Structures are given as structure tokens and as C-alpha cells.
Coordinates of C-alpha atoms and ligand atoms in Angstrom, one line a residue:
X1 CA 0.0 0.0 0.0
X2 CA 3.0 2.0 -0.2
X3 CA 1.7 4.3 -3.0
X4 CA -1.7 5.1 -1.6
X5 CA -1.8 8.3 -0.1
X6 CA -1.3 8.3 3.7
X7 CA -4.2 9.6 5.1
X8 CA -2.9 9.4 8.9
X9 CA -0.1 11.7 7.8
X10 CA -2.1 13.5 6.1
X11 CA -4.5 14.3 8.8
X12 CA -1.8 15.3 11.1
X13 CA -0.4 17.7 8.5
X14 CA -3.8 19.1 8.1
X15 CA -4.1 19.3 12.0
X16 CA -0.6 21.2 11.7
X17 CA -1.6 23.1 8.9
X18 CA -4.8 24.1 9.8
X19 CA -3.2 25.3 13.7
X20 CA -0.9 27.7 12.1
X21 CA -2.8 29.0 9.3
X22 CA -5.4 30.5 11.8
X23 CA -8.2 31.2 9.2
X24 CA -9.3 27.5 8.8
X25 CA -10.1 24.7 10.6
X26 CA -9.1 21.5 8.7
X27 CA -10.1 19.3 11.4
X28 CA -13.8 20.1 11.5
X29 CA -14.2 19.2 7.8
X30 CA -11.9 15.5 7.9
X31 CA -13.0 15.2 4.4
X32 CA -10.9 17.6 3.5
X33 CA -7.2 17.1 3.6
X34 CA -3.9 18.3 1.9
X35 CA -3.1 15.0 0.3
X36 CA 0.9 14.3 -1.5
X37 CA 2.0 11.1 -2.6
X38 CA 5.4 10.4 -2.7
X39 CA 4.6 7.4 -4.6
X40 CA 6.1 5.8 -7.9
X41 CA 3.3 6.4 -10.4
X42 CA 4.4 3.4 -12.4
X43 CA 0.9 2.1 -12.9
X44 CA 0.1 2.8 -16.5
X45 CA -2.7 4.7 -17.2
X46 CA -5.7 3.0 -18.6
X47 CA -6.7 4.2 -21.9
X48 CA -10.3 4.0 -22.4
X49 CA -11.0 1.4 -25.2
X50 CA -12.6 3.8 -28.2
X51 CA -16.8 2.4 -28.2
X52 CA -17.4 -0.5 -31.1
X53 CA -20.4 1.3 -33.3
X54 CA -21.9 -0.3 -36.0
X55 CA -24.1 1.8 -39.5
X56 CA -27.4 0.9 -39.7
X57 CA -29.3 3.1 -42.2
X58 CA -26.5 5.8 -42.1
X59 CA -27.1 5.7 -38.3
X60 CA -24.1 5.5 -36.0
X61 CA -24.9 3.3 -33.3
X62 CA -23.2 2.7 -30.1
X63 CA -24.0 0.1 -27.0
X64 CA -23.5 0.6 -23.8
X65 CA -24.4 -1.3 -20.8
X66 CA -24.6 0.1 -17.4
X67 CA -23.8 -2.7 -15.0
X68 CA -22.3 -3.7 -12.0
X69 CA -18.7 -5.6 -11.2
X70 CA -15.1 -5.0 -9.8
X71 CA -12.1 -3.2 -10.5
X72 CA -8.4 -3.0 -9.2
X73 CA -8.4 0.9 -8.4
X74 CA -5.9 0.4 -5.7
X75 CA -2.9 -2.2 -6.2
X76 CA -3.6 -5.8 -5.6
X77 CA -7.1 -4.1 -4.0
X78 CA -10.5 -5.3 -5.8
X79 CA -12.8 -2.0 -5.2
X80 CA -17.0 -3.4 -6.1
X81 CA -17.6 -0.6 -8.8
X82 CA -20.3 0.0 -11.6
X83 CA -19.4 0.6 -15.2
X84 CA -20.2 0.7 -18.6
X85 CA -19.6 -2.2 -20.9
X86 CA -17.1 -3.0 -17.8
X87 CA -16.3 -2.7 -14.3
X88 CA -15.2 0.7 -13.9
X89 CA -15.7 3.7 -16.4
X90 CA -16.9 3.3 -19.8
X91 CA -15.7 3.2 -23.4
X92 CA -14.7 7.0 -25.4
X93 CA -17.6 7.6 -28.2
X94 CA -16.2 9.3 -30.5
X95 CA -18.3 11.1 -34.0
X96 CA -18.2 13.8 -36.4
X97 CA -20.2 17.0 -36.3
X98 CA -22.9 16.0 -39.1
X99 CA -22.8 12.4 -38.3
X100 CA -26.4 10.6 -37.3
X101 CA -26.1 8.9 -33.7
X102 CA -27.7 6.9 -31.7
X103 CA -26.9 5.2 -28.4
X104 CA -28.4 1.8 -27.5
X105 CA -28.1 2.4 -23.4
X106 CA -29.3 -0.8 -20.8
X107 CA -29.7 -0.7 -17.5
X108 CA -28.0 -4.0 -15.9
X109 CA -27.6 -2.4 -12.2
X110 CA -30.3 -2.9 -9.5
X111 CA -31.8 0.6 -9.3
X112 CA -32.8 3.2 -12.2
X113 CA -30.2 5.3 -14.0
X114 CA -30.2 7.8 -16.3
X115 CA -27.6 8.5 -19.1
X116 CA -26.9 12.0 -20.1
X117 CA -24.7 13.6 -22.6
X118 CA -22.6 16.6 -20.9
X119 CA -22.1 19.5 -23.4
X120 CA -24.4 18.0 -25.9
X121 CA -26.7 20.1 -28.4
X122 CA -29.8 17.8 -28.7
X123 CA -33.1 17.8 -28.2
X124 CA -34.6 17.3 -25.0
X125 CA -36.3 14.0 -25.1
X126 CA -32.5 12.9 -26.0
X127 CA -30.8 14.3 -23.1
X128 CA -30.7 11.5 -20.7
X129 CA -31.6 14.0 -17.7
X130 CA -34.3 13.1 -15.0
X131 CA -36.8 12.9 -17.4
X132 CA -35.7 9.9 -19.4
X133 CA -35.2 7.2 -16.6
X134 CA -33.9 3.9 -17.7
X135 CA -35.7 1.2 -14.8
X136 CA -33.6 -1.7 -14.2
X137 CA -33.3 -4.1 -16.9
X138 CA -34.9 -1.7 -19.4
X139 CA -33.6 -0.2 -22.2
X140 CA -33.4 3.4 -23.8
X141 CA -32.4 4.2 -27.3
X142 CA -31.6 8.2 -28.2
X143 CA -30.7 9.3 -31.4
X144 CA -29.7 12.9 -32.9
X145 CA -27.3 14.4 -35.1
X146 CA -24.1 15.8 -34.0
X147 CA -24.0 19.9 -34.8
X148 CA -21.7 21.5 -33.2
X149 CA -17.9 21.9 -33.2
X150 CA -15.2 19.4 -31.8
X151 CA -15.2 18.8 -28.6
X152 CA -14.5 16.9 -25.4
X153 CA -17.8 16.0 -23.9
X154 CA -18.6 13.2 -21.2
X155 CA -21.5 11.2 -20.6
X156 CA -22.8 10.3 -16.9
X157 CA -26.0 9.2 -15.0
X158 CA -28.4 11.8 -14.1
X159 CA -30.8 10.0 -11.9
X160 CA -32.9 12.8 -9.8
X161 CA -31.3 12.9 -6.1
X162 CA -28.9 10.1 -7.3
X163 CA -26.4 11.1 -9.3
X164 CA -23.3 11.9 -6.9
X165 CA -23.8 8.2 -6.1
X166 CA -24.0 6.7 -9.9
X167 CA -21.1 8.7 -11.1
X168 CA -18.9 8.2 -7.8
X169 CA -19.7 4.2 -8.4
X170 CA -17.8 4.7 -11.7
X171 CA -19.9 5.5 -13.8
X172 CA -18.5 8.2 -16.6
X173 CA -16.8 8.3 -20.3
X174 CA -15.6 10.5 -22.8
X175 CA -17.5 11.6 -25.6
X176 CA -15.0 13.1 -28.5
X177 CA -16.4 15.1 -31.1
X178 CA -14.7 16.0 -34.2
X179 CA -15.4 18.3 -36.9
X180 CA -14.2 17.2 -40.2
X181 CA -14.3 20.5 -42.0
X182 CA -12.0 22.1 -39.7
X183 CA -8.2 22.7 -39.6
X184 CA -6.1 20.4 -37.7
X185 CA -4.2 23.4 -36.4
X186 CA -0.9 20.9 -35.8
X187 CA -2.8 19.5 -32.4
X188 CA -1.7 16.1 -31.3
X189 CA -4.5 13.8 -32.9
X190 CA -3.5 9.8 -32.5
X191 CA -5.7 8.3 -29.5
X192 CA -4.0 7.3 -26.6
X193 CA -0.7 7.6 -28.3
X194 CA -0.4 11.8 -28.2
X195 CA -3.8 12.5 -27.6
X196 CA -4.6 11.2 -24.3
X197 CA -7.9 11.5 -21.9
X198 CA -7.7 12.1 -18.5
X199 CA -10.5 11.5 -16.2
X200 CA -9.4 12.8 -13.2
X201 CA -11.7 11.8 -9.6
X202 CA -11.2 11.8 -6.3
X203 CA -11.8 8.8 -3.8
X204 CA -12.2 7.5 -0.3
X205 CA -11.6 3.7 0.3
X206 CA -12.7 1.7 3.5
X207 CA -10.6 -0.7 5.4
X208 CA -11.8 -3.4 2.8
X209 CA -11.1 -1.7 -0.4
X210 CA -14.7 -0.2 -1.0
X211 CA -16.1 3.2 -2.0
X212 CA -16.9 5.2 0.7
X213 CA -19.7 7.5 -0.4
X214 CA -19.7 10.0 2.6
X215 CA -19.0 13.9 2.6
X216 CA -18.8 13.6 6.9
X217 CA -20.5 16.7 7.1
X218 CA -18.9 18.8 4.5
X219 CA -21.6 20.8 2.8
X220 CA -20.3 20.6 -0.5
X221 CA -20.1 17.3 -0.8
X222 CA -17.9 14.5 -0.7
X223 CA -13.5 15.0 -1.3
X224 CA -11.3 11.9 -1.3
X225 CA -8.2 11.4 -0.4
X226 CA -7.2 9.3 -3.2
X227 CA -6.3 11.0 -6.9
X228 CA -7.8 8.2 -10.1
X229 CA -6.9 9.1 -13.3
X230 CA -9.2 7.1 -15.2
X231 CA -9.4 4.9 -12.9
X232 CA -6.4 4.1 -11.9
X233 CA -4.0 5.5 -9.2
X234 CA -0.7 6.5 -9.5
X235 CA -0.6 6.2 -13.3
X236 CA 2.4 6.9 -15.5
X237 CA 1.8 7.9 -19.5
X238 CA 4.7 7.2 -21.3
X239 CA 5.2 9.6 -24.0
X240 CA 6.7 9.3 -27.0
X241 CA 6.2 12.4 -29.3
X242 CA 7.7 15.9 -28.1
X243 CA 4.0 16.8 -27.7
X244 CA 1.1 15.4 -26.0
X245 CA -2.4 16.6 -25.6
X246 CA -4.3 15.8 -22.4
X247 CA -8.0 15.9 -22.2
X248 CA -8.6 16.4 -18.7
X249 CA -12.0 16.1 -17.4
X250 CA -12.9 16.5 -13.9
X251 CA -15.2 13.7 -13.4
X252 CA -15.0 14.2 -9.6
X253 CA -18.0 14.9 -7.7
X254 CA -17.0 17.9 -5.9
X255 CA -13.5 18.9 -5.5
X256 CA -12.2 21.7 -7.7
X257 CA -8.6 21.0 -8.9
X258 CA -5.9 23.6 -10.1
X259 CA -4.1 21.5 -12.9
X260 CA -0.1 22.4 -13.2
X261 CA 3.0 20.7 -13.9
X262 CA 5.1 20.1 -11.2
X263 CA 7.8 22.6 -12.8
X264 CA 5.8 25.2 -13.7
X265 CA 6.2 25.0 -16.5
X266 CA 4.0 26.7 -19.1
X267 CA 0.9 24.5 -21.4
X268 CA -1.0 25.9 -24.1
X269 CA -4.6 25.8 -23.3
X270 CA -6.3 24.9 -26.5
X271 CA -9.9 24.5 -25.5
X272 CA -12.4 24.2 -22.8
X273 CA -15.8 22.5 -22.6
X274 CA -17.4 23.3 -25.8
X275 CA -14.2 23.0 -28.2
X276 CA -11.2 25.2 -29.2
X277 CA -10.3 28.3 -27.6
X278 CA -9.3 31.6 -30.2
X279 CA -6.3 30.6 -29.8
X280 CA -4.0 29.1 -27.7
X281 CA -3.3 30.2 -23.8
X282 CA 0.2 29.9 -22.6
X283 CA -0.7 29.2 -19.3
X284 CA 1.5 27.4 -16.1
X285 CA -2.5 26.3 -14.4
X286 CA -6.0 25.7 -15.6
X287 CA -9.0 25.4 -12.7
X288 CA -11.4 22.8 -13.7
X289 CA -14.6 22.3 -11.0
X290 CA -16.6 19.2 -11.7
X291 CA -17.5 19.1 -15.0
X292 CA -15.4 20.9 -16.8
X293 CA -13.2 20.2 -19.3
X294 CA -9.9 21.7 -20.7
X295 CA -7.3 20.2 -23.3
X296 CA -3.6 21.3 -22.8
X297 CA -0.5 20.4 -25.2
X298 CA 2.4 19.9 -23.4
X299 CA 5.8 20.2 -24.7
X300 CA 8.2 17.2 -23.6
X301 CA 11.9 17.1 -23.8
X302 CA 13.1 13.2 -24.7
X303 CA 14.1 11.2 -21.3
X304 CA 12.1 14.0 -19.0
X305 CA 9.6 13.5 -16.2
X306 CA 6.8 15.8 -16.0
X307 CA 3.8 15.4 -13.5
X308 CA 0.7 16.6 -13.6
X309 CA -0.2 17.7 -10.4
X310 CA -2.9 19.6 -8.9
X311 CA -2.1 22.9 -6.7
X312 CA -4.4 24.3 -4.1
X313 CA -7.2 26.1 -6.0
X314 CA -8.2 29.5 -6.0
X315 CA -11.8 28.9 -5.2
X316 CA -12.5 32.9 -4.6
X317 CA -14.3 34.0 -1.7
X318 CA -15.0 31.2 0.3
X319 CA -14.9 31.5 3.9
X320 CA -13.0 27.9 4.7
X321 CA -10.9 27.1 1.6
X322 CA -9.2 24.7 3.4
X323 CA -12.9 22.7 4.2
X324 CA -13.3 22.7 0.2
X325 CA -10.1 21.2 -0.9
X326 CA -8.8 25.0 -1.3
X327 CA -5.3 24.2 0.8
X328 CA -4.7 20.6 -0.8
X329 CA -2.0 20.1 -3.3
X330 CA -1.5 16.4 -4.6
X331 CA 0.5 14.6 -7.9
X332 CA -2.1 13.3 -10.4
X333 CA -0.4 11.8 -13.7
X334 CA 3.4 11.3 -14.4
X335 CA 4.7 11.8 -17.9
X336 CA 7.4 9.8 -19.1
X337 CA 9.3 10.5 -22.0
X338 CA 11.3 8.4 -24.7
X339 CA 14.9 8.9 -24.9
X340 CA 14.1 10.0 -28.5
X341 CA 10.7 11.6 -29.8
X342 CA 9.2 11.5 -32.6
X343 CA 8.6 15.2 -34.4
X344 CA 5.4 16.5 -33.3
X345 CA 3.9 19.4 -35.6
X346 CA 3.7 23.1 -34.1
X347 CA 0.3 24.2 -33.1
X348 CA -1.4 26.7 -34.8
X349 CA -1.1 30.5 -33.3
X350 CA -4.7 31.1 -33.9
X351 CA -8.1 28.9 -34.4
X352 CA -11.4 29.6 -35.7
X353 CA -12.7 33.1 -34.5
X354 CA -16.0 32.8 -33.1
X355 CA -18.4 34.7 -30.5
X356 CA -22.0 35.5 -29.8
X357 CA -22.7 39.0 -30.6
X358 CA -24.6 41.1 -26.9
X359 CA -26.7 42.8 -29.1
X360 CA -28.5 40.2 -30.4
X361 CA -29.6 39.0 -26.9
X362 CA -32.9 39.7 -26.3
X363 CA -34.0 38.6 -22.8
X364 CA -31.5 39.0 -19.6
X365 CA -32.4 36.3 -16.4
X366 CA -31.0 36.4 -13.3
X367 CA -30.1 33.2 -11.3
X368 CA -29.1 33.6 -7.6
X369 CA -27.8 30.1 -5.6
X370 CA -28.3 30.0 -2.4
X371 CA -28.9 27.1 0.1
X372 CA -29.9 24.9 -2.4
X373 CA -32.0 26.6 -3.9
X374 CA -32.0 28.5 -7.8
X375 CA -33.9 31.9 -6.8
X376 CA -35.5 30.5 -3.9
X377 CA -36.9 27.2 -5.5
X378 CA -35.7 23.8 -4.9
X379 CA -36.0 21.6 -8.4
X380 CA -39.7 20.4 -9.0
X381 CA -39.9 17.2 -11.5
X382 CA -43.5 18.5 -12.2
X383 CA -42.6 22.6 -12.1
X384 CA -41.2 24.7 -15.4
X385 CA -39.4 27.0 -13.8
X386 CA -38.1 29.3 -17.2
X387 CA -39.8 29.0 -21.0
X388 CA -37.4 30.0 -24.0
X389 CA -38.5 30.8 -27.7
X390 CA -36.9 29.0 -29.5
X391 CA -34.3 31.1 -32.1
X392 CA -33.3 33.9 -29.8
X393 CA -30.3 34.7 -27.3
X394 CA -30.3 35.6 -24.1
X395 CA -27.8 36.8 -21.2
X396 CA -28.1 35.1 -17.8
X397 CA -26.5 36.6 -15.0
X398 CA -25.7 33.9 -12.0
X399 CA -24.8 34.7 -8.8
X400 CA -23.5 32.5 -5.8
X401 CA -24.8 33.7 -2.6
X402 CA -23.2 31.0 -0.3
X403 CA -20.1 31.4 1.3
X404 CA -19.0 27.9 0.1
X405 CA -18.3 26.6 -4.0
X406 CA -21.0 26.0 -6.8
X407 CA -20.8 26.0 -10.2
X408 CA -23.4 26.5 -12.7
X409 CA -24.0 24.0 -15.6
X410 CA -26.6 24.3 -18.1
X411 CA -28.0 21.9 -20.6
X412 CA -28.1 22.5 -24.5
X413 CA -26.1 24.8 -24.9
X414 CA -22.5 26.1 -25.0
X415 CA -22.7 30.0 -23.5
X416 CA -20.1 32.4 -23.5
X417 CA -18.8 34.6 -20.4
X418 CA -19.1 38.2 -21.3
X419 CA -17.8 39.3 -17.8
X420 CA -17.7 38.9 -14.4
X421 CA -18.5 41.5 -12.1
X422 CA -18.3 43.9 -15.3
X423 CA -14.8 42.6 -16.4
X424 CA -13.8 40.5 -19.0
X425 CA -13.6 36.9 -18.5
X426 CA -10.0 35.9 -18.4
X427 CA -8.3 34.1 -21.5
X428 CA -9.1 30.4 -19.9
X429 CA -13.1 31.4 -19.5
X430 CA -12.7 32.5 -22.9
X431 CA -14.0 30.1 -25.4
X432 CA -17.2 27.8 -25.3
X433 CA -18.6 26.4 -21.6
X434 CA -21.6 24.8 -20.6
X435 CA -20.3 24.8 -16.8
X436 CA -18.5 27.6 -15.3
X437 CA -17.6 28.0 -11.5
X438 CA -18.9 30.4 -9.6
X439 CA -16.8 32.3 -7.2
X440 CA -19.1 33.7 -4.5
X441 CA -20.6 36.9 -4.8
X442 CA -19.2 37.3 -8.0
X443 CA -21.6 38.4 -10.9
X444 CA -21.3 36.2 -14.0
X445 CA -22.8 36.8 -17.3
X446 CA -23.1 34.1 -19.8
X447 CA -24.6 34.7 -23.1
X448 CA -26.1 31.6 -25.1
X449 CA -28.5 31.1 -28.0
X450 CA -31.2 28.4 -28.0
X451 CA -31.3 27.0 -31.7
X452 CA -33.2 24.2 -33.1
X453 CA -35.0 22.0 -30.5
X454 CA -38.4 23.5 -29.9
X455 CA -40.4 20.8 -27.4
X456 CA -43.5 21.7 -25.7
X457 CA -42.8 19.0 -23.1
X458 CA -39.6 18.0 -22.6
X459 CA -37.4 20.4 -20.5
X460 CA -33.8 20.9 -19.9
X461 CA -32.0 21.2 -17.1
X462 CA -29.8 24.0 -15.4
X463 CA -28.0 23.2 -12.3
X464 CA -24.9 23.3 -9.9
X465 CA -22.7 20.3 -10.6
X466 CA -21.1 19.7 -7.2
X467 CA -23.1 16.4 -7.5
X468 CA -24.5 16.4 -4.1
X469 CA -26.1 20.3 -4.6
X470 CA -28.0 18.6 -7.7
X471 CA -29.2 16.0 -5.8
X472 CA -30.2 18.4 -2.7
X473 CA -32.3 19.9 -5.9
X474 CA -29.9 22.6 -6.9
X475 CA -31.8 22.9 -10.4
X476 CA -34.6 23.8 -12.3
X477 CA -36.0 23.0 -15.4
X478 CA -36.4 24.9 -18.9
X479 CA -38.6 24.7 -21.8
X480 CA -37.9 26.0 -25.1
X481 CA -40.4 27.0 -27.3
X482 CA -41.3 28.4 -30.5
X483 CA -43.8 30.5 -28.4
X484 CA -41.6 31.2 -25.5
X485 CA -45.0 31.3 -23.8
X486 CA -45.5 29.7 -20.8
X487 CA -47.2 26.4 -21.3
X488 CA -51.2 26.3 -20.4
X489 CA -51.9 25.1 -17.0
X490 CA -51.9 21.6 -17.1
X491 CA -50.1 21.3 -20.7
X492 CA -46.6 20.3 -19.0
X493 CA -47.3 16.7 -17.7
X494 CA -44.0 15.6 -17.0
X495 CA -43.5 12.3 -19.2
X496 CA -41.1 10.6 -16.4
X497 CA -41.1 6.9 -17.2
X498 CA -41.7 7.0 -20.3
X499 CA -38.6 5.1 -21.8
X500 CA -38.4 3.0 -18.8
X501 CA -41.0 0.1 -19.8
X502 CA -39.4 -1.6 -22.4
Ligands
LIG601 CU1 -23.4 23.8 -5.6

């Protein structure tokens, strides 16, 4: 057990930490806790096996079966997980923007699930939020067409009031999208060779090697002391081209991580959740809160380390960073290079241009998070909380109240940042998002445009993404419309179960 992090040690360094910092008080959260690991990280880091799909009709179609079984997390440890089309994770999809999809999804675990499709533009019925519960042993089978750029998405369960639990058990994947008709721009392209994801979660393990699911008080939910990176801890990459590019994905359910390498080196930040920045962002750290994506290029020199570590994150105005994982600083994924690498090409100085323009926003909402609560309301399966017509833009301007993290994550769409508290967003909020963090008190306007999925009764969803806030009800529900009306009384009858019976 040598390369597990040492949680005793580390609970007496928060203890010492916490004692002389005077601001925080480590102890009271134990969920918390500065967490290093002197280990090896010679485990190599699972690769995700790219999903089988088969044509049928022109159709793209994947499988994937949620189910139960058991993986070696820890060394020599067997961890009872859940998993698609495995023990422990699932399979990368991976299709091009004007491709016809459709995902055959079954439900082999005891309990419902859901199956949604972070950063997706899709119709609603398609979504895989609360609405479109899979029973156990039942089957659900969505289909759309991919429109939007390249991108790293994810897919996860979205069970209502169970999703910290399903996506904690292990289940989460990657879902690449690529855009045939754009430059390559010189990025790093080969799978798993230079073009690596990274799932990155945190963990807590009883004495017997199983997930412990409990955030001991903390009110943002639950932070392990043990770093995965898809699944695996202590992993090494080896690398053999003087460029890689990591997809990192924080799949964790609430702790907010300030990715770095252990140098200080500088990255280029190429693109967050919805798909390629401007341009690239030399940058030595990218936060990511759950949810989020970034991709990074790093440049290697041939027989180097580099790790990929986190550094304590600047979660804003919080009143105990330490309680919220705001003090810890922990290695995540080594980098190993060849003694010789192949020639990798340069990256392009500039992408595509792109931006939503202000003035064509016609409707501003506010959002204010507080307790639980999206302007005062807990989430209501059978309550429409916003309509949208369909075909216009709008700003929304989100505010955390609390004294403690959310973020904001909204379905459909990729927004924009057009400032917060008045200022420009900086170069890293820059490009597409569909989940942003929210420093408290700040005042964060997104602009977004709702395009092509009209649906009288099928809503999407906007929510925080610390998964246990979503599960407290931290959401509400949106309709768009080609009215933008509000629906008659009665009209919205929430169709819950109805791709569960078959
Ligand atoms: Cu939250």
C-alpha cells in the first residue's frame, strides 16, 4: 500500500496546517485534507477502449451497458464498482459533427439510472436527464445528429437525487467530437498515443477496499483522499512524441482541482468544454470544477519526467478554503518521455474566431444560488421554472450567494462569459462552456443562444454540478419554445417513465 496516499499523515499535516494558518479549521471538515504522494506512479494509465459502433441506415450506433462488477483501483485491491460495458468507467464515443447517432443504453444495475450527454446540443427527449429514466433491466435508445464543433464532452447518470452516487460508483466516459471540415491546427490527434484523456476523480476507500460515499458533514459534498486518473492510481503515461495533448476532465464529484506541472512550467490551453479556444493560452495552471473540461499540449523534452499535479485552487471568496479542498495540493499523472521523440507538428497560433454577438440578446435572467436553492426554488420534477422561444439569445446573470463553491451547468447549450462583475472573463473562460464556477458573490454573465429543439414537453436542465447540490435539488428545469410562452396550466405533464418500460 506504499503508493496510496497516507491519510494518517495526512491528517496530522492538516491538523498542523490548519493550527498555524489560523483562518481555517481542517479538522472540523476530515474530508478535507492536503493529500501528497510520494509514490512511484508506475501504474500505467488506462486508456479508455474507443466504443465499437456499427451503420445501420447511415445511423451510428453505439451500446452501452450500465452494470455492476469490480475493479483493481488500488494495487492488488479489488474496489465493487459500476461501469459501462465493464467494471469501472466506460468506453470513449467518439463522431463527427454532421454524423447521425444513436446510443443503445441498458440498464444492468439494480436501481434506475439515467444516461446524459454533458455539453451536448440535442433535443430534449435525447438528453438523458431526469426525465428519461432507464428502470432496471430496461432499455433506452436516443438518437440525434451531431451539430456542433469538436469537442471533449462526457457522458454520466443523471438519476434525480442520485447522481453523486452513480457517477462516484464509476460511472462516466468521454464523448470526442470532431469536426471534419475544420483545420487540424498541428494539435496532437492519435488516441491514446499523443492525444490522451484524462478522467481525473477523487476517492475515499474503507478498510476493505470499498467506496466510501460520505461527505462527513462537508456541505459541498464529498473530497477523497485518493487521486484516479481514469481509474487508476498513480498512473504513468509514457510519451513518445515531443507533444502530447491531455484531455482532462474532472469527473469528480465535488472537488475543484488547479491543474499544473510540477515545474511550472507553461501548457497551451487549446480548448475548454465546448471545443477550441481563439487561440492558444500559454498558461502554467488551468482550474477545472466538476464538470469541466480543458485540453492542454504539453511540450516534452526526450528522457524527462513531467507530472501533472494539482495545486491548491483559488476557489474565490470562500470562507474555509481549506474545508473545500482550497489548501490541498497532490501529484495526479506522471509523464514519461522516450529517450528520442518523434517530431510532433507546431500548433497553430490562432483557431477559428467565433463569439455570440450582446446585441443580439434579447431577454436577460438572473439566477441567484443560495442554500440549495436557484432563486428560492428547490428543483420540482412537475414545475417549469423558465420558457425559452426558440431562435433567440439571451444573457443570464448567476450569482453564488453561499459562502461555500458551486458551479453553474446548463444543458443544450454552450454559452459564452461576457464578464464577471463587469470585467472581461480571463483568457481560460474565454472560449465555449456549458459549466462555469462560480466564485461567491461574484456576478457572471453568460450569453447563449437556444437554436433548433423547440419541445413543448420536454425540458432541460440547469444546475450546480457539485453532485450532491443537484441531488439536494440545486436545479430547475427549462422549456424552449417556439412560443416562448408559458405552457397552459396543465399542458406540461412531465412524461417521467416514459422510456423506462421496455
Ligand atoms: Cu453547488
Amino acid at each position: 500500500m506504499r503508493r496510496r496516499i497516507p491519510v494518517l499523515a495526512a491528517a496530522v499535516l492538516a491538523l498542523v496546517t490548519s493550527t498555524g494558518c489560523g483562518s481555517d479549521f481542517g479538522l472540523r471538515f476530515p474530508g478535507s485534507l492536503p493529500v501528497k504522494d510520494p509514490g512511484s506512479f508506475d501504474t500505467p494509465l488506462p486508456i479508455p477502449p474507443l466504443a465499437e459502433s456499427r451503420l445501420v441506415d447511415g445511423v451510428r450506433v453505439f451500446s452501452l451497458d450500465a452494470q455492476e462488477g469490480s475493479a483493481e483501483l488500488l494495487p492488488g485491491i479489488q474496489t465493487p464498482t459500476w461501469g459501462f460495458n465493464g467494471d469501472h468507467l466506460g468506453p470513449t464515443l467518439r463522431a463527427a459533427r454532421g454524423e447521425a447517432v444513436a446510443v443503445e443504453v441498458t440498464n444492468r444495475l439494480p436501481e434506475t439510472t439515467t444516461v446524459h450527454w454533458h455539453g451536448m446540443h440535442l433535443p430534449p427527449a435525447m438528453d438523458g436527464g431526469p426525465h428519461q429514466p432507464i428502470q432496471a433491466g430496461a432499455s433506452w435508445r436516443p438518437a440525434w445528429t451531431i451539430d456542433q464543433p469538436a469537442a471533449t464532452l462526457w457522458y454520466h447518470p443523471h438519476p434525480h437525487g442520485a447522481t453523486e452516487k452513480h457517477v462516484y460508483r464509476g460511472l462516466a466516459g468521454m464523448f470526442i467530437l470532431d469536426d471534419p471540415a475544420a483545420p487540424a491546427f498541428g494539435l496532437p490527434d492519435r488516441y491514446g498515443v499523443d492525444d490522451i484523456p484524462v478522467i481525473v476523480q477523487d476517492k475515499r476507500f474503507d478498510a476493505d477496499g470499498g467506496l466510501v460515499q460520505d461527505s462527513q458533514g462537508n456541505e459541498i459534498g464529498l473530497l477523497g483522499d485518493t487521486i484516479l486518473t481514469n481509474g487508476a492510481f498513480g498512473a504513468v503515461q509514457e510519451v513518445t512524441t515531443e507533444r502530447v495533448r491531455l484531455r482532462l476532465l474532472n469527473g469528480s464529484t465535488a472537488r475543484t482541482y488547479d491543474f499544473a506541472i510540477d515545474d511550472g512550467r507553461e501548457v497551451a490551453l487549446v480548448a475548454t468544454d465546448g471545443g477550441l479556444l481563439e487561440a492558444p493560452h500559454r498558461t502554467d495552471h488551468v482550474r477545472l470544477s466538476p464538470g469541466e473540461r480543458a485540453e492542454i499540449v504539453v511540450d516534452m523534452e526526450p528522457g524527462s519526467d513531467a507530472m501533472l499535479i494539482s495545486r491548491p485552487p483559488d476557489l474565490g471568496d470562500v470562507l474555509l478554503p481549506g474545508a473545500y479542498g482550497g489548501q490541498d495540493e497532490f501529484e495526479v499523472l506522471r509523464l514519461r518521455a522516450a529517450p528520442a521523440l518523434q517530431a510532433s507538428a507546431q500548433v497553430a497560433d490562432a483557431f477559428d474566431s467565433f463569439g455570440i454577438d450582446s446585441f443580439d440578446a434579447t431577454r436577460t435572467r438572473a439566477f441567484e444560488v443560495q442554500n440549495r436553492e436557484i432563486n428560492g426554488r428547490r428543483m420540482a420534477m412537475d414545475r417549469i421554472d423558465e420558457v425559452i422561444e426558440l431562435g433567440t439569445t439571451e444573457i443570464w446573470e448567476v450569482t453564488n450567494r453561499d459562502g461555500f463553491p458551486h458551479n453553474w451547468h446548463v444543458h443544450d447549450v454552450q454559452f459564452e462569459v461576457l464578464s464577471i462583475d463587469g470585467e472581461p472573463p480571463p483568457p481560460e473562460l474565454g472560449g465555449r462552456k456549458d459549466t462555469v464556477y462560480l466564485e461567491p458573490r461574484r456576478l457572471y454573465r453568460l450569453i447563449m443562444r437556444f437554436e433548433d429543439y423547440a419541445d413543448e414537453r420536454h425540458p432541460y436542465m440547469m444546475h450546480c454540478h457539485l453532485l450532491l447540490h443537484e441531488d439536494q435539488g440545486l436545479m430547475a428545469q427549462f422549456l424552449v419554445t417556439r412560443s416562448g410562452l408559458d405552457p397552459e396550466p396543465g399542458q406540461f405533464d412531465p412524461p417521467a417513465g416514459e422510456h423506462g418500460s421496455h
